[in-house]
CSV table of C-alpha atoms in Angstrom, one decimal:
chain,number,residue,atom,x,y,z
A,1,MET,CA,0.0,0.0,0.0
A,2,ARG,CA,1.0,3.9,-0.5
A,3,TRP,CA,1.8,5.6,2.8
A,4,LEU,CA,1.1,9.3,2.8
A,5,VAL,CA,2.3,12.4,5.0
A,6,ASP,CA,0.3,15.4,4.8
A,7,TYR,CA,1.8,18.3,6.8
A,8,HIS,CA,-0.8,20.6,5.9
A,9,SER,CA,-3.7,18.6,7.8
A,10,GLY,CA,-2.7,19.6,11.3
A,11,VAL,CA,-2.7,15.9,12.6
A,12,PRO,CA,0.5,14.4,14.2
A,13,VAL,CA,2.5,12.5,11.7
A,14,TYR,CA,2.1,9.5,13.8
A,15,LEU,CA,-1.5,9.7,14.0
A,16,GLN,CA,-1.7,10.0,10.2
A,17,LEU,CA,0.1,6.6,10.0
A,18,VAL,CA,-2.1,5.1,12.4
A,19,GLN,CA,-5.3,6.2,10.7
A,20,GLN,CA,-3.9,5.1,7.1
A,21,ALA,CA,-3.0,1.6,8.8
A,22,LYS,CA,-6.8,1.3,10.0
A,23,SER,CA,-8.6,2.5,7.1
A,24,ALA,CA,-6.3,-0.1,4.8
A,25,MET,CA,-7.5,-2.8,7.5
A,26,ALA,CA,-11.1,-1.8,7.2
A,27,THR,CA,-11.4,-1.7,3.2
A,28,GLY,CA,-9.2,-5.0,2.9
A,29,THR,CA,-5.8,-3.7,1.4
A,30,LEU,CA,-4.3,-4.9,4.7
A,31,ARG,CA,-5.2,-8.2,5.7
A,32,ASP,CA,-4.7,-10.6,8.7
A,33,GLY,CA,-1.3,-11.9,8.9
A,34,ASP,CA,0.1,-9.1,6.3
A,35,GLN,CA,3.1,-7.6,7.3
A,36,LEU,CA,3.5,-3.8,7.8
A,37,PRO,CA,6.6,-2.3,6.5
A,38,SER,CA,9.8,-2.2,8.8
A,39,VAL,CA,10.1,1.3,10.8
A,40,ARG,CA,13.5,1.8,8.9
A,41,VAL,CA,12.1,1.2,5.7
A,42,LEU,CA,8.9,3.3,5.8
A,43,ALA,CA,10.9,6.2,7.7
A,44,GLU,CA,13.4,6.2,4.5
A,45,GLU,CA,10.7,6.1,2.3
A,46,LEU,CA,8.7,9.0,3.6
A,47,LYS,CA,11.7,11.1,5.2
A,48,VAL,CA,10.1,11.2,8.2
A,49,ASN,CA,11.7,10.4,11.5
A,50,ARG,CA,12.1,6.8,12.8
A,51,ASN,CA,10.7,7.4,16.0
A,52,THR,CA,7.5,8.6,14.1
A,53,VAL,CA,7.0,5.4,12.7
A,54,ALA,CA,7.7,3.4,15.6
A,55,LYS,CA,5.4,5.7,17.8
A,56,ALA,CA,2.9,4.6,15.3
A,57,TRP,CA,3.4,0.9,15.5
A,58,ALA,CA,3.5,0.9,19.1
A,59,GLU,CA,-0.3,2.6,19.6
A,60,LEU,CA,-1.3,0.3,16.8
A,61,GLU,CA,0.0,-2.4,18.8
A,62,SER,CA,-1.4,-1.3,22.1
A,63,GLU,CA,-4.8,-1.1,20.6
A,64,GLY,CA,-4.3,-4.9,19.4
A,65,VAL,CA,-4.5,-4.5,15.7
A,66,ILE,CA,-1.1,-5.7,15.1
A,67,GLU,CA,1.2,-7.8,16.7
A,68,ASN,CA,5.1,-7.2,16.9
A,69,ARG,CA,7.0,-10.7,16.4
A,70,GLN,CA,10.4,-10.2,17.8
A,71,GLY,CA,12.6,-10.3,15.3
A,72,SER,CA,10.4,-10.9,12.2
A,73,GLY,CA,8.3,-7.6,12.5
A,74,CYS,CA,4.7,-6.5,12.8
A,75,PHE,CA,1.8,-8.3,11.5
A,76,VAL,CA,-1.8,-7.3,11.3
A,77,THR,CA,-3.5,-9.4,13.6
A,78,GLY,CA,-7.1,-9.4,12.5
A,79,SER,CA,-10.8,-7.5,12.5
A,80,LYS,CA,-11.4,-8.2,15.9
A,81,THR,CA,-11.6,-4.8,17.7
A,82,PRO,CA,-10.3,-5.0,21.5
A,83,LEU,CA,-11.5,-1.4,22.3
A,84,ARG,CA,-14.6,-1.4,24.4
A,85,ARG,CA,-17.5,0.1,22.5
A,86,ALA,CA,-17.5,3.2,24.6
A,87,VAL,CA,-14.3,4.2,23.4
A,88,ARG,CA,-14.9,3.1,19.6
A,89,ASN,CA,-17.6,5.4,19.7
A,90,GLU,CA,-16.0,8.3,21.3
A,91,ARG,CA,-13.2,8.0,18.7
A,92,LEU,CA,-16.0,8.3,15.9
A,93,ALA,CA,-17.8,10.8,17.4
A,94,GLN,CA,-15.1,13.5,16.6
A,95,GLY,CA,-15.2,12.4,13.1
A,96,VAL,CA,-18.5,12.5,12.9
A,97,ASP,CA,-19.0,15.9,14.4
A,98,ALA,CA,-16.4,17.3,11.8
A,99,LEU,CA,-18.1,15.8,9.1
A,100,ILE,CA,-21.6,17.5,10.5
A,101,ILE,CA,-19.7,20.7,10.7
A,102,GLN,CA,-18.5,20.4,7.4
A,103,ALA,CA,-21.9,19.7,5.9
A,104,HIS,CA,-23.3,22.5,7.4
A,105,HIS,CA,-20.4,25.0,5.8
A,106,LEU,CA,-21.2,23.5,2.5
A,107,GLN,CA,-24.9,23.6,3.0
A,108,VAL,CA,-25.7,20.2,2.6
A,109,THR,CA,-29.0,19.1,4.2
A,110,ASP,CA,-29.3,16.6,7.0
A,111,ASP,CA,-31.1,14.3,4.5
A,112,ASP,CA,-28.2,14.4,1.9
A,113,LEU,CA,-26.0,14.1,4.6
A,114,ARG,CA,-27.6,10.5,5.5
A,115,ALA,CA,-28.1,9.7,1.9
A,116,LEU,CA,-24.4,10.5,1.3
A,117,LEU,CA,-23.4,8.3,4.1
A,118,ASP,CA,-25.8,5.3,3.2
A,119,GLU,CA,-24.2,5.4,-0.3
A,120,GLY,CA,-20.6,5.4,1.5
A,121,LEU,CA,-21.6,2.5,3.5
A,122,ARG,CA,-22.8,0.4,0.3
A,123,ARG,CA,-19.8,1.1,-1.4
A,124,PHE,CA,-17.8,0.2,1.6
A,125,HIS,CA,-19.3,-3.3,2.1
A,126,GLN,CA,-19.4,-4.1,-2.0
A,127,THR,CA,-15.7,-3.2,-1.9
A,128,ARG,CA,-15.1,-5.6,1.1
A,129,ARG,CA,-17.3,-8.5,-0.5
A,130,ALA,CA,-15.4,-7.9,-3.7
A,131,SER,CA,-12.0,-8.3,-1.8
A,132,GLY,CA,-13.9,-11.6,-0.1
A,133,ARG,CA,-14.1,-10.4,3.7
A,134,GLY,CA,-17.8,-10.1,4.0
A,135,GLU,CA,-20.1,-7.9,6.1
A,136,LEU,CA,-18.7,-6.3,9.4
A,137,THR,CA,-20.7,-7.4,12.1
B,1,MET,CA,19.4,10.7,32.0
B,2,SER,CA,20.9,14.0,31.5
B,3,PRO,CA,19.8,15.7,28.4
B,4,THR,CA,22.0,15.3,25.1
B,5,ILE,CA,22.3,19.0,24.9
B,6,ASP,CA,21.6,21.4,27.7
B,7,VAL,CA,22.8,25.1,26.9
B,8,GLN,CA,21.6,27.8,29.5
B,9,ASP,CA,22.2,31.8,28.8
B,10,LEU,CA,24.6,31.3,26.2
B,11,VAL,CA,26.3,34.5,24.9
B,12,VAL,CA,28.9,34.3,22.2
B,13,ARG,CA,30.8,37.7,21.6
B,14,TYR,CA,33.2,38.3,18.7
B,15,PRO,CA,35.4,41.5,18.5
B,16,ARG,CA,32.6,42.9,15.8
B,17,GLY,CA,29.6,42.1,18.1
B,18,GLU,CA,27.5,39.5,19.9
B,19,ALA,CA,26.3,36.8,17.9
B,20,VAL,CA,24.4,34.8,20.4
B,21,LYS,CA,22.8,36.9,22.9
B,22,GLY,CA,21.6,34.6,25.8
B,23,LEU,CA,20.3,31.3,24.3
B,24,SER,CA,18.8,28.7,26.1
B,25,LEU,CA,18.2,25.0,24.7
B,26,THR,CA,17.8,21.4,25.9
B,27,VAL,CA,17.4,18.6,23.7
B,28,GLU,CA,17.0,15.0,25.1
B,29,PRO,CA,18.4,11.7,24.0
B,30,GLY,CA,17.1,10.2,20.7
B,31,ARG,CA,15.5,13.5,19.4
B,32,CYS,CA,16.1,15.1,16.2
B,33,HIS,CA,16.2,19.0,16.8
B,34,ALA,CA,16.5,21.7,14.3
B,35,LEU,CA,17.9,25.3,14.7
B,36,PHE,CA,16.2,27.6,12.0
B,37,GLY,CA,17.3,30.8,11.2
B,38,ARG,CA,18.1,33.6,8.8
B,39,ASN,CA,22.0,34.2,7.7
B,40,GLY,CA,23.4,36.1,11.0
B,41,ALA,CA,20.5,34.4,13.4
B,42,GLY,CA,23.4,32.9,15.4
B,43,LYS,CA,23.1,28.9,13.9
B,44,THR,CA,26.6,28.7,13.3
B,45,SER,CA,28.3,30.5,16.8
B,46,THR,CA,25.5,28.2,18.5
B,47,LEU,CA,27.1,24.9,17.2
B,48,ARG,CA,30.5,26.1,17.7
B,49,ALA,CA,30.0,26.6,21.2
B,50,LEU,CA,28.5,23.3,21.5
B,51,LEU,CA,31.4,21.6,19.5
B,52,GLY,CA,33.8,23.3,21.7
B,53,LEU,CA,35.4,25.5,18.7
B,54,VAL,CA,34.6,28.6,20.6
B,55,ARG,CA,34.6,29.5,24.1
B,56,PRO,CA,31.3,30.8,25.4
B,57,THR,CA,31.6,34.4,26.7
B,58,SER,CA,29.3,33.6,29.5
B,59,GLY,CA,26.3,31.0,30.2
B,60,GLN,CA,26.9,27.2,30.2
B,61,VAL,CA,27.0,24.5,27.6
B,62,LYS,CA,26.5,21.0,28.6
B,63,LEU,CA,26.3,17.7,26.4
B,64,PHE,CA,25.6,14.4,28.1
B,65,GLY,CA,25.3,16.4,31.2
B,66,LEU,CA,29.4,17.3,30.8
B,67,ASP,CA,30.3,20.7,30.7
B,68,VAL,CA,31.8,21.1,27.2
B,69,THR,CA,34.6,23.6,28.3
B,70,GLN,CA,35.9,21.1,31.2
B,71,HIS,CA,35.8,17.8,29.5
B,72,GLU,CA,36.6,18.6,25.8
B,73,ALA,CA,38.1,15.1,25.2
B,74,GLU,CA,35.3,12.8,26.7
B,75,VAL,CA,32.6,15.2,24.8
B,76,LYS,CA,34.3,15.0,21.8
B,77,ALA,CA,34.8,11.3,21.7
B,78,ARG,CA,30.9,11.4,21.6
B,79,VAL,CA,30.3,13.7,19.0
B,80,ALA,CA,30.7,14.0,15.3
B,81,TRP,CA,29.4,16.5,13.0
B,82,VAL,CA,29.1,17.2,9.2
B,83,PRO,CA,30.3,21.0,8.4
B,84,ASP,CA,28.6,23.0,5.6
B,85,ALA,CA,31.6,22.8,3.4
B,86,PRO,CA,33.8,19.9,4.1
B,87,GLY,CA,37.4,20.4,3.7
B,88,PHE,CA,39.9,17.4,3.2
B,89,HIS,CA,43.5,17.5,2.5
B,90,PRO,CA,43.6,17.6,-1.6
B,91,TRP,CA,46.5,15.0,-1.8
B,92,MET,CA,44.4,12.3,0.3
B,93,THR,CA,42.6,9.5,-1.1
B,94,VAL,CA,38.9,8.6,0.1
B,95,ALA,CA,40.8,5.5,1.8
B,96,GLU,CA,43.4,7.6,3.7
B,97,VAL,CA,40.9,10.1,5.0
B,98,LEU,CA,38.7,7.5,6.6
B,99,GLY,CA,41.8,5.9,8.0
B,100,TYR,CA,42.9,8.9,9.1
B,101,ALA,CA,39.4,10.0,10.8
B,102,ALA,CA,39.1,6.4,12.1
B,103,ALA,CA,42.8,6.9,14.2
B,104,LEU,CA,41.0,9.9,15.6
B,105,ARG,CA,38.3,8.5,17.3
B,106,THR,CA,38.1,6.1,20.1
B,107,ARG,CA,35.1,4.2,18.5
B,108,TRP,CA,35.0,3.3,14.9
B,109,ASN,CA,32.4,1.1,13.2
B,110,LEU,CA,33.8,-0.5,10.2
B,111,ALA,CA,30.6,-2.2,8.8
B,112,LEU,CA,28.8,0.9,9.0
B,113,GLN,CA,31.5,2.7,6.7
B,114,GLU,CA,31.6,-0.1,4.2
B,115,HIS,CA,27.7,-0.1,4.2
B,116,LEU,CA,27.7,3.8,3.3
B,117,LEU,CA,30.5,3.6,1.2
B,118,THR,CA,28.4,1.3,-1.3
B,119,ARG,CA,25.2,3.4,-0.8
B,120,PHE,CA,27.1,6.4,-1.8
B,121,GLU,CA,29.2,4.2,-4.5
B,122,LEU,CA,32.5,6.5,-3.6
B,123,ASP,CA,35.3,4.9,-4.8
B,124,LEU,CA,38.4,4.4,-1.8
B,125,SER,CA,41.0,5.2,-4.3
B,126,ALA,CA,39.8,8.7,-5.8
B,127,PRO,CA,41.7,11.4,-4.4
B,128,THR,CA,39.5,14.1,-2.5
B,129,SER,CA,40.6,16.8,-4.8
B,130,ALA,CA,38.6,15.2,-7.5
B,131,LEU,CA,35.3,14.5,-5.4
B,132,SER,CA,32.4,17.0,-6.2
B,133,LYS,CA,30.6,18.7,-3.7
B,134,GLY,CA,28.1,16.3,-2.9
B,135,GLN,CA,30.9,13.6,-2.7
B,136,LYS,CA,32.7,15.3,-0.1
B,137,THR,CA,29.8,16.0,2.3
B,138,GLN,CA,29.1,12.1,1.6
B,139,LEU,CA,32.4,11.5,3.0
B,140,ALA,CA,32.1,13.8,5.8
B,141,LEU,CA,28.9,11.9,6.6
B,142,VAL,CA,30.8,8.4,6.4
B,143,CYS,CA,33.6,9.7,8.5
B,144,ALA,CA,30.6,11.0,11.4
B,145,ILE,CA,28.6,8.0,11.1
B,146,ALA,CA,31.3,5.4,11.3
B,147,ALA,CA,32.5,7.3,14.7
B,148,ASP,CA,29.5,6.4,16.1
B,149,PRO,CA,28.8,9.1,17.8
B,150,GLU,CA,25.5,9.6,20.2
B,151,LEU,CA,25.1,13.2,18.9
B,152,LEU,CA,25.5,14.0,15.4
B,153,VAL,CA,25.5,17.8,14.5
B,154,LEU,CA,24.6,18.8,11.0
B,155,ASP,CA,25.3,22.6,9.7
B,156,GLU,CA,23.4,23.4,6.8
B,157,PRO,CA,24.3,19.8,5.4
B,158,THR,CA,22.4,20.0,2.1
B,159,SER,CA,22.7,23.1,0.8
B,160,GLY,CA,24.3,23.3,-2.5
B,161,LEU,CA,23.9,19.9,-3.4
B,162,ASP,CA,21.7,18.4,-6.0
B,163,PRO,CA,18.5,16.8,-5.2
B,164,LEU,CA,19.5,13.3,-5.4
B,165,VAL,CA,22.6,13.8,-3.5
B,166,ARG,CA,20.3,15.5,-0.8
B,167,ARG,CA,17.8,12.7,-0.6
B,168,GLN,CA,20.6,9.9,-0.3
B,169,PHE,CA,22.1,12.1,2.7
B,170,LEU,CA,18.7,12.3,4.5
B,171,GLU,CA,18.1,8.9,3.8
B,172,ALA,CA,21.4,7.7,5.3
B,173,VAL,CA,20.7,9.9,8.5
B,174,ILE,CA,17.1,8.4,8.9
B,175,GLY,CA,18.3,4.8,8.0
B,176,VAL,CA,21.8,4.3,9.3
B,177,PHE,CA,22.6,6.8,11.9
B,178,GLN,CA,19.4,5.8,13.7
B,179,GLU,CA,19.6,2.4,13.1
B,180,GLY,CA,22.2,1.5,16.4
B,181,ASP,CA,20.3,2.6,19.5
B,182,PRO,CA,17.4,4.8,18.2
B,183,ALA,CA,16.6,6.1,22.1
B,184,LYS,CA,20.5,7.5,22.4
B,185,LYS,CA,21.1,8.8,18.8
B,186,THR,CA,20.3,12.3,18.9
B,187,ILE,CA,20.5,14.9,16.1
B,188,LEU,CA,20.9,18.8,16.0
B,189,VAL,CA,20.4,20.3,12.3
B,190,SER,CA,21.0,23.6,11.3
B,191,THR,CA,19.3,24.2,7.9
B,192,HIS,CA,17.6,26.9,5.6
B,193,LEU,CA,16.2,23.9,3.6
B,194,ILE,CA,13.2,23.3,6.4
B,195,SER,CA,11.0,21.7,3.9
B,196,GLU,CA,13.2,18.7,3.5
B,197,PHE,CA,13.6,18.3,6.8
B,198,GLU,CA,10.0,18.7,7.9
B,199,GLY,CA,9.5,15.1,8.7
B,200,VAL,CA,12.4,14.2,10.1
B,201,VAL,CA,12.7,16.8,13.2
B,202,ASP,CA,10.9,16.4,16.6
B,203,GLY,CA,11.2,20.0,17.5
B,204,PHE,CA,12.8,23.4,16.6
B,205,THR,CA,14.3,26.2,17.6
B,206,VAL,CA,13.9,29.6,15.5
B,207,LEU,CA,16.8,32.1,15.9
B,208,SER,CA,16.7,35.6,15.3
B,209,GLY,CA,19.3,38.2,16.3
B,210,GLY,CA,20.9,35.5,18.3
B,211,ARG,CA,17.9,34.9,20.7
B,212,ALA,CA,15.5,32.2,20.3
B,213,VAL,CA,12.0,33.6,19.2
B,214,LEU,CA,10.0,30.3,19.0
B,215,SER,CA,11.0,26.8,20.6
B,216,THR,CA,8.6,23.9,20.3
B,217,GLU,CA,7.6,20.7,19.1
B,218,ALA,CA,7.1,20.5,15.5
B,219,ASP,CA,3.5,18.5,15.6
B,220,VAL,CA,2.2,21.1,18.2
B,221,ALA,CA,3.5,24.0,15.9
B,222,ARG,CA,1.5,22.5,12.8
B,223,ALA,CA,-1.5,22.1,15.0
B,224,ARG,CA,-1.2,25.5,16.5
B,225,TYR,CA,-1.1,27.7,13.2
B,226,CYS,CA,-3.8,27.3,10.6
B,227,ARG,CA,-4.6,29.1,7.5
B,228,LEU,CA,-8.4,30.0,7.1
B,229,ARG,CA,-9.8,31.1,4.0
B,230,ALA,CA,-13.4,31.6,3.9
B,231,TRP,CA,-16.0,32.8,1.2
B,232,PHE,CA,-19.0,34.8,1.9
B,233,ASP,CA,-22.1,35.8,-0.5
B,234,VAL,CA,-21.8,39.4,0.7
B,235,ASP,CA,-18.4,41.1,1.4
B,236,ALA,CA,-16.5,39.5,3.7
B,237,PRO,CA,-16.8,40.6,7.5
B,238,LEU,CA,-14.4,43.1,9.5
B,239,GLY,CA,-12.5,42.4,12.1
B,240,VAL,CA,-11.2,39.0,13.2
B,241,PRO,CA,-12.0,38.2,17.1
B,242,MET,CA,-9.1,35.6,17.4
B,243,LYS,CA,-5.8,35.8,17.9
B,244,THR,CA,-4.0,36.2,14.3
B,245,VAL,CA,-0.4,36.2,13.4
B,246,LYS,CA,-0.5,37.9,10.5
B,247,PRO,CA,-2.4,41.1,9.0
B,248,VAL,CA,-6.0,39.9,8.0
B,249,SER,CA,-6.5,40.0,4.2
B,250,ARG,CA,-9.8,40.8,3.0
B,251,GLU,CA,-10.9,40.7,-0.8
B,252,GLY,CA,-14.6,41.4,-1.8
B,253,ARG,CA,-16.0,38.2,-0.4
B,254,MET,CA,-12.8,36.2,0.8
B,255,LEU,CA,-11.3,36.5,3.9
B,256,GLU,CA,-8.0,34.8,4.7
B,257,PHE,CA,-6.0,34.8,8.3
B,258,ILE,CA,-3.8,32.6,10.2
B,259,VAL,CA,-4.8,31.8,13.7
B,260,ASP,CA,-2.8,31.1,16.6
B,261,ALA,CA,-4.3,27.9,18.5
B,262,GLU,CA,-7.9,29.0,18.1
B,263,THR,CA,-8.9,27.3,14.8
B,264,ASP,CA,-12.0,26.0,16.0
B,265,ALA,CA,-13.0,28.9,17.5
B,266,ALA,CA,-12.2,30.7,14.1
B,267,ARG,CA,-14.2,28.3,12.3
B,268,GLY,CA,-17.1,28.7,14.4
B,269,TRP,CA,-16.8,32.5,14.0
B,270,LEU,CA,-16.8,32.1,10.4
B,271,THR,CA,-19.9,30.1,9.9
B,272,ALA,CA,-21.9,32.3,12.5
B,273,GLN,CA,-21.0,35.1,10.0
B,274,GLY,CA,-22.6,33.3,7.1
B,275,ALA,CA,-19.3,31.5,5.5
B,276,VAL,CA,-20.5,29.5,2.6
B,277,ARG,CA,-17.3,27.8,2.2
B,278,ILE,CA,-14.3,27.4,4.7
B,279,ASP,CA,-10.8,25.9,3.8
B,280,ALA,CA,-8.4,25.2,6.6
B,281,SER,CA,-4.4,24.5,6.3
B,282,ALA,CA,-2.0,24.0,8.9
B,283,LEU,CA,1.3,25.9,8.1
B,284,SER,CA,4.2,24.0,7.4
B,285,LEU,CA,7.2,24.5,9.3
B,286,GLU,CA,8.7,26.4,6.5
B,287,GLU,CA,5.8,28.9,6.8
B,288,ILE,CA,6.1,29.0,10.6
B,289,PHE,CA,9.8,30.0,10.5
B,290,LEU,CA,9.0,32.8,7.9
B,291,LEU,CA,6.3,34.0,10.3
B,292,ALA,CA,8.6,33.8,13.3
B,293,ALA,CA,11.9,34.7,11.8
């Protein structure tokens, strides 16, 4: 997969990597057992500090979505989300708030926003089915 | 553990005037810190004081918890630097330069030396007089990294080099220097080419007139300063009630300004004022430097 860093987003670089990894896992670009690039390789490629990549991988590991196998690297552990429901909802709520504010700025009505969300979900599940992963439960 | 770099109230005075006027700076082990500043801001004098090449007029410079003026030999064994224009004896070959450098150091990592020579495709038998500016900088970096220092000081390392050499240089610093024990490998870099080091620096200090005018974490700085552009159906409103860091620009229906830490408040205000579109973009380190310097 292609990793990107956007210095104009205002989001800490390590968090951008965490978010990209998660979204790649959600869409099936990264699957159970897939190996993440090593800290050194990705740091050199993106021209970022190794500590930044190491911090991102440590964050993913502490959330239980990747596993650091000593000596052989970091691997995706699976689609099971170890976070409690409340924590997950809290994380999502920020994104939802940002979306609502943006929709308001763009003068998108609530109904249009809901329709867009439904359409987005439909496409998401279609992609997942196409990549052979089935529906989220 | 002591900070790798601990500078307190440093003053460096030359006969022609004061170059550094009371600078304090702390860098913890394993971090990459940058000094940004225009020419004459005091960057090189600060580095020279750190390296023991110039005696502080007053103030204190400690590396690894040791006063540089009192523990010169011990400190120098743990530091390596790459000057902006490396000079070598022109009659020496690359191999001789490396042998000479290794003889002066207490530690020398031959495996790293070989790895870097291959990476840079440097010819051991070439006389240094035949090397290009880029190859001289590469050789200086090999000498610095092979010495296995805890602190690597880079003084305008990539200025005047072509883009490919600049990229290789940066990759070697990230991939090879930081390889050993990342928690102990500290970098201090002085540079004009801020965008090149954007992702590498953990924190930075902007120097101006011999003083630190801004010292912060890179991520914190990018989250703090935000350029907002908003468009309205009618003429843009006057007077932005948030803290801005540059004159507000207002052209007809468009309003543009940079907020300091109040991005959300500014967005809310713009919405309340009836903005039909708002673009927000965090400032890059280079833009932040231009505001501060």
